[in-house]
mmCIF file of C-alpha atoms in Angstrom:
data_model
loop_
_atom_site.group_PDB
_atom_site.id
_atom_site.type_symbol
_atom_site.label_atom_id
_atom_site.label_comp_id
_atom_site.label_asym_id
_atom_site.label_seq_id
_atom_site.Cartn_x
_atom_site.Cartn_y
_atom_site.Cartn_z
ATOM 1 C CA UNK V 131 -25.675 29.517 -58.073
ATOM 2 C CA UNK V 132 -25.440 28.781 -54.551
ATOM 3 C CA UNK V 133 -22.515 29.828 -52.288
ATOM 4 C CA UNK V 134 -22.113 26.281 -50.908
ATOM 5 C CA UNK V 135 -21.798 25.037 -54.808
ATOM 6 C CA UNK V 136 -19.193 27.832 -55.657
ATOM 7 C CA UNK V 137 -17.093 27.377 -52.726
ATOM 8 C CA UNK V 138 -16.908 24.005 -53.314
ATOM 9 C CA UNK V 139 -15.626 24.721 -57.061
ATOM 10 C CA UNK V 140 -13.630 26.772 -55.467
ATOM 11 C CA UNK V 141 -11.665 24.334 -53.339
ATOM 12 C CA UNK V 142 -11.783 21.519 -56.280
ATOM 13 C CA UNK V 143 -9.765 24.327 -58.347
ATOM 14 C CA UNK V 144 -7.287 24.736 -55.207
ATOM 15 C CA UNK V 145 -7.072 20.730 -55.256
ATOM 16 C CA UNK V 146 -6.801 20.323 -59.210
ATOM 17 C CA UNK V 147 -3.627 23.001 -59.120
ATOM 18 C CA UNK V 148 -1.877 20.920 -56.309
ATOM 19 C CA UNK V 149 -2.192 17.936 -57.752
ATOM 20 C CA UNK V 150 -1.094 19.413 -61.590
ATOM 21 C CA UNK V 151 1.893 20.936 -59.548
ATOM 22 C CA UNK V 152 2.605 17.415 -57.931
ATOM 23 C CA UNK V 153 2.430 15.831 -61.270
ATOM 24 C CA UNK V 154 5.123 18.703 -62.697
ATOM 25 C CA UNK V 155 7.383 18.354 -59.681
ATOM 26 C CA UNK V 156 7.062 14.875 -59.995
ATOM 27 C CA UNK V 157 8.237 14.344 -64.057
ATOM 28 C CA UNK V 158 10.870 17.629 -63.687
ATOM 29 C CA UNK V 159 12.537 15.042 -61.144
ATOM 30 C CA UNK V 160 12.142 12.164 -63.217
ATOM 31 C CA UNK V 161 14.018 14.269 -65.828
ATOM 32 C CA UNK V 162 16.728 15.563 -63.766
ATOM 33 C CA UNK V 163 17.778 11.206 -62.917
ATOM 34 C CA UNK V 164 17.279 10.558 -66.332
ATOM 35 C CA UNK V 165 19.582 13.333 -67.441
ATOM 36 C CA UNK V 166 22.150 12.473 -64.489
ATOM 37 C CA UNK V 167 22.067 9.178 -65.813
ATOM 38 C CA UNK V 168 23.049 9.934 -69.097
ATOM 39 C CA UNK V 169 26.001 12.664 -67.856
ATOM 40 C CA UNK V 170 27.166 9.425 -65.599
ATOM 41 C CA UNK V 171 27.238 7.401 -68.872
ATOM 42 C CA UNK V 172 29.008 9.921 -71.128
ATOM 43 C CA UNK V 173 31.969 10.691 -68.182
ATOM 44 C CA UNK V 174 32.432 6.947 -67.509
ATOM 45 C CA UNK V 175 33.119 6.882 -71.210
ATOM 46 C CA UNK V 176 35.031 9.521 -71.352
ATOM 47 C CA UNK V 177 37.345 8.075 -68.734
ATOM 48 C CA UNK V 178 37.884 4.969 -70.903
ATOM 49 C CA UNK V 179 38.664 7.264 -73.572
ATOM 50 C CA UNK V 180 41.403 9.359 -71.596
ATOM 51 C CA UNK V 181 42.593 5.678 -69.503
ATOM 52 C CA UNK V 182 43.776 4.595 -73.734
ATOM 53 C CA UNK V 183 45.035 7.864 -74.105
ATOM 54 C CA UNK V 184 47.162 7.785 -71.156
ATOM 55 C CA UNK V 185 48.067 4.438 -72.311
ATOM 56 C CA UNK V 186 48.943 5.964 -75.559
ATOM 57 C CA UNK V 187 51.157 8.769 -73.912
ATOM 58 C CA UNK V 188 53.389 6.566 -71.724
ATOM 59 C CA UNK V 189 54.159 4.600 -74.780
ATOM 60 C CA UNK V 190 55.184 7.465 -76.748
ATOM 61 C CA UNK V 191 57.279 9.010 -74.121
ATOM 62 C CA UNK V 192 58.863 5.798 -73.181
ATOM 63 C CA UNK V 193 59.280 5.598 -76.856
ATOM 64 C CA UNK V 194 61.218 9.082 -77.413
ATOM 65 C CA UNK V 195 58.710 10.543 -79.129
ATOM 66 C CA UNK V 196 56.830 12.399 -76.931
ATOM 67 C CA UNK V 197 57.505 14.588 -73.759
ATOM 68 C CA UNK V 198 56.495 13.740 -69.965
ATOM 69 C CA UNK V 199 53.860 16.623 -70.353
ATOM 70 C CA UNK V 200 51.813 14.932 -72.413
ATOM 71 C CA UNK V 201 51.375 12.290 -69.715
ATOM 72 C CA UNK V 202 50.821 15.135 -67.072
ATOM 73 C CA UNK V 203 47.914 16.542 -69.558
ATOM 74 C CA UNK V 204 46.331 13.395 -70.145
ATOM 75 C CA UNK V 205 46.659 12.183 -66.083
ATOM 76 C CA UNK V 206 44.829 15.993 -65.535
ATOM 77 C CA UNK V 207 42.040 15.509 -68.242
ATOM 78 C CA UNK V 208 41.463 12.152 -66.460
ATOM 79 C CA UNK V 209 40.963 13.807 -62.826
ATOM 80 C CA UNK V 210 38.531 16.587 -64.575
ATOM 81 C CA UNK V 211 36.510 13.661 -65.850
ATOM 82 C CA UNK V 212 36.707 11.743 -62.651
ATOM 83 C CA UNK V 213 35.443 14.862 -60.878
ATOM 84 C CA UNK V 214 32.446 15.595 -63.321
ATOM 85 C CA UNK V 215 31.573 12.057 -62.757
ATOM 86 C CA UNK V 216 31.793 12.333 -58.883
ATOM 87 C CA UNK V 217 29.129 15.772 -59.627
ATOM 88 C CA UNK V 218 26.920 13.896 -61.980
ATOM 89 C CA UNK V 219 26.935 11.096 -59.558
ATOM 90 C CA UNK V 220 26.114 13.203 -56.368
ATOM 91 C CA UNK V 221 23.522 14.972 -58.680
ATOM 92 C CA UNK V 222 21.592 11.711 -59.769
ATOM 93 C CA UNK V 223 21.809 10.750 -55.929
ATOM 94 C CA UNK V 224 20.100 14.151 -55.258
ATOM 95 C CA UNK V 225 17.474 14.165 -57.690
ATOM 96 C CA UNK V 226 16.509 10.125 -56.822
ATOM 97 C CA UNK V 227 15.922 11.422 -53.210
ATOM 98 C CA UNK V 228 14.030 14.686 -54.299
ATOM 99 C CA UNK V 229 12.149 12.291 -56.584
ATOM 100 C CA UNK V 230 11.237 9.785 -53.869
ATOM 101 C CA UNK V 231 10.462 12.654 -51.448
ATOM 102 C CA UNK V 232 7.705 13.533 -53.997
ATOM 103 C CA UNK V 233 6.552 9.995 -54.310
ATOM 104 C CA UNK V 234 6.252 9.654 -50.214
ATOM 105 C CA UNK V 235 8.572 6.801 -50.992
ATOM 106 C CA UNK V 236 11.852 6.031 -48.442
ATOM 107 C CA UNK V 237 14.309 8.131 -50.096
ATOM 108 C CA UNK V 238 17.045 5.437 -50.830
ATOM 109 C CA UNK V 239 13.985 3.449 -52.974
ATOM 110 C CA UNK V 240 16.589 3.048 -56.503
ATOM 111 C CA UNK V 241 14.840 4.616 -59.539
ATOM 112 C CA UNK V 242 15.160 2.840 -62.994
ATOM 113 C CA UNK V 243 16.335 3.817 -65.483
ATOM 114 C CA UNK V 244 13.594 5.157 -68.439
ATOM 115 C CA UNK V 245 13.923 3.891 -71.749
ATOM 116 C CA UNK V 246 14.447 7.314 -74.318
ATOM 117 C CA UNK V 247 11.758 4.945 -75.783
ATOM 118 C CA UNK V 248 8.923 5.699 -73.407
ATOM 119 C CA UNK V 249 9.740 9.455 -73.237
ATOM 120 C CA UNK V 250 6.436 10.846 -75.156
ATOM 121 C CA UNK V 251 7.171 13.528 -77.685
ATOM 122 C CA UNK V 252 4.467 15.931 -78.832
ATOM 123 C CA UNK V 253 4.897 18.983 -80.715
ATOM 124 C CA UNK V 254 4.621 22.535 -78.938
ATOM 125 C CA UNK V 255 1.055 24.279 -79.666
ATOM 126 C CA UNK V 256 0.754 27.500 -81.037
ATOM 127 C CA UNK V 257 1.485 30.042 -77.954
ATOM 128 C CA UNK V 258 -2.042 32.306 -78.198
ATOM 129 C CA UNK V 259 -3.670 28.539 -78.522
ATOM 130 C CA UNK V 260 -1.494 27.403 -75.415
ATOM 131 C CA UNK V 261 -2.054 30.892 -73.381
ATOM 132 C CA UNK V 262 -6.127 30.368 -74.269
ATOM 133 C CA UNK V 263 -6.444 26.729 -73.244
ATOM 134 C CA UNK V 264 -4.615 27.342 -70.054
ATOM 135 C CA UNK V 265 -6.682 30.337 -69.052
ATOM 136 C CA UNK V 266 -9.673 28.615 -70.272
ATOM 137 C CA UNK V 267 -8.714 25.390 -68.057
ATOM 138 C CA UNK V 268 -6.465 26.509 -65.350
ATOM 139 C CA UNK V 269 -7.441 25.301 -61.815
ATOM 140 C CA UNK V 270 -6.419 28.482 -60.323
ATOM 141 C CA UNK V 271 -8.530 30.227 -62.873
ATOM 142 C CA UNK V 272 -11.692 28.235 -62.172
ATOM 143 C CA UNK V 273 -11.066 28.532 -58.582
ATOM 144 C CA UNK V 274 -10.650 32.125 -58.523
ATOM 145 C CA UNK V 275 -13.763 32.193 -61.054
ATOM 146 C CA UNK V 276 -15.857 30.019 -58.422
ATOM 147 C CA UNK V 277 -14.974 32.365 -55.350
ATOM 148 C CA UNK V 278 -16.289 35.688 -57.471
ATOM 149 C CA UNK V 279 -19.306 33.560 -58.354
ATOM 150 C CA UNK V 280 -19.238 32.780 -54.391
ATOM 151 C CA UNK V 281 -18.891 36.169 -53.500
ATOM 152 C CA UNK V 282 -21.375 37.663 -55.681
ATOM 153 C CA UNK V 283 -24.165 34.665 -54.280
#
């Protein structure tokens, strides 16, 4: 083999484990809006939950049956959920701009929303089979493989 041919290997390995970590960096992203998305629907849930049971609490204390605490508690659960929703909402903003960053896209570009639909499930392979096929395959491998080849030309 000629050292032109394995250097050239060589750098298609480097350019195959860039773009495989692109593609990674690029779906954990996806992943971490997705997931922010769902934490934003749960808490604004939540807070219609906690807005009844506030509801609920003022009625009962204006009825006698309950003490003010109870509407203290409930006003307090509401904040925590307000706040988790400010986080989850500050974390979705985060992960759209890391996610457009990755895309070379301007970073306010809105992301949809992914359908749990679309999400593609496949079952884990057996970890020897996984550990083999990845040393078998991996760019870095072949790369690394190509410069010995290159080195010994």
């Amino acid at each position: 083999m000629s050292l032109q041919r394995a250097l050239r290997e060589a750098e298609a390995g480097r350019v195959g484990a860039a773009e495989r970590s692109l593609a990674a960096g690029v779906q954990l992203a996806a992943l971490r809006v997705s997931a922010a998305d769902r934490a934003i629907g749960i808490y604004r849930e939540a807070l219609d939950l906690l807005a009844e049971n506030r509801r609920v609490s003022e009625r009962l204390v204006a009825a006698g049956s309950a003490t003010p605490d109870a509407v203290a508690r409930t006003r307090a659960d509401e904040s925590a959920a307000e706040q988790q929703l400010a986080a989850a909402e500050r974390e979705r903003n985060d992960a759209v701009r890391a996610l457009n960053e990755l895309l070379r896209r301007p970073l306010d570009t809105p992301v949809p929303l992914v359908p749990d639909s679309r999400v593609v499930r496949t079952p884990l392979p057996d970890t020897a089979v996984a550990i083999s096929a990845a040393l078998d395959r991996r760019e870095e491998v072949l790369a690394s493989r190509a410069l010995e080849r290159a080195a010994s030309a």
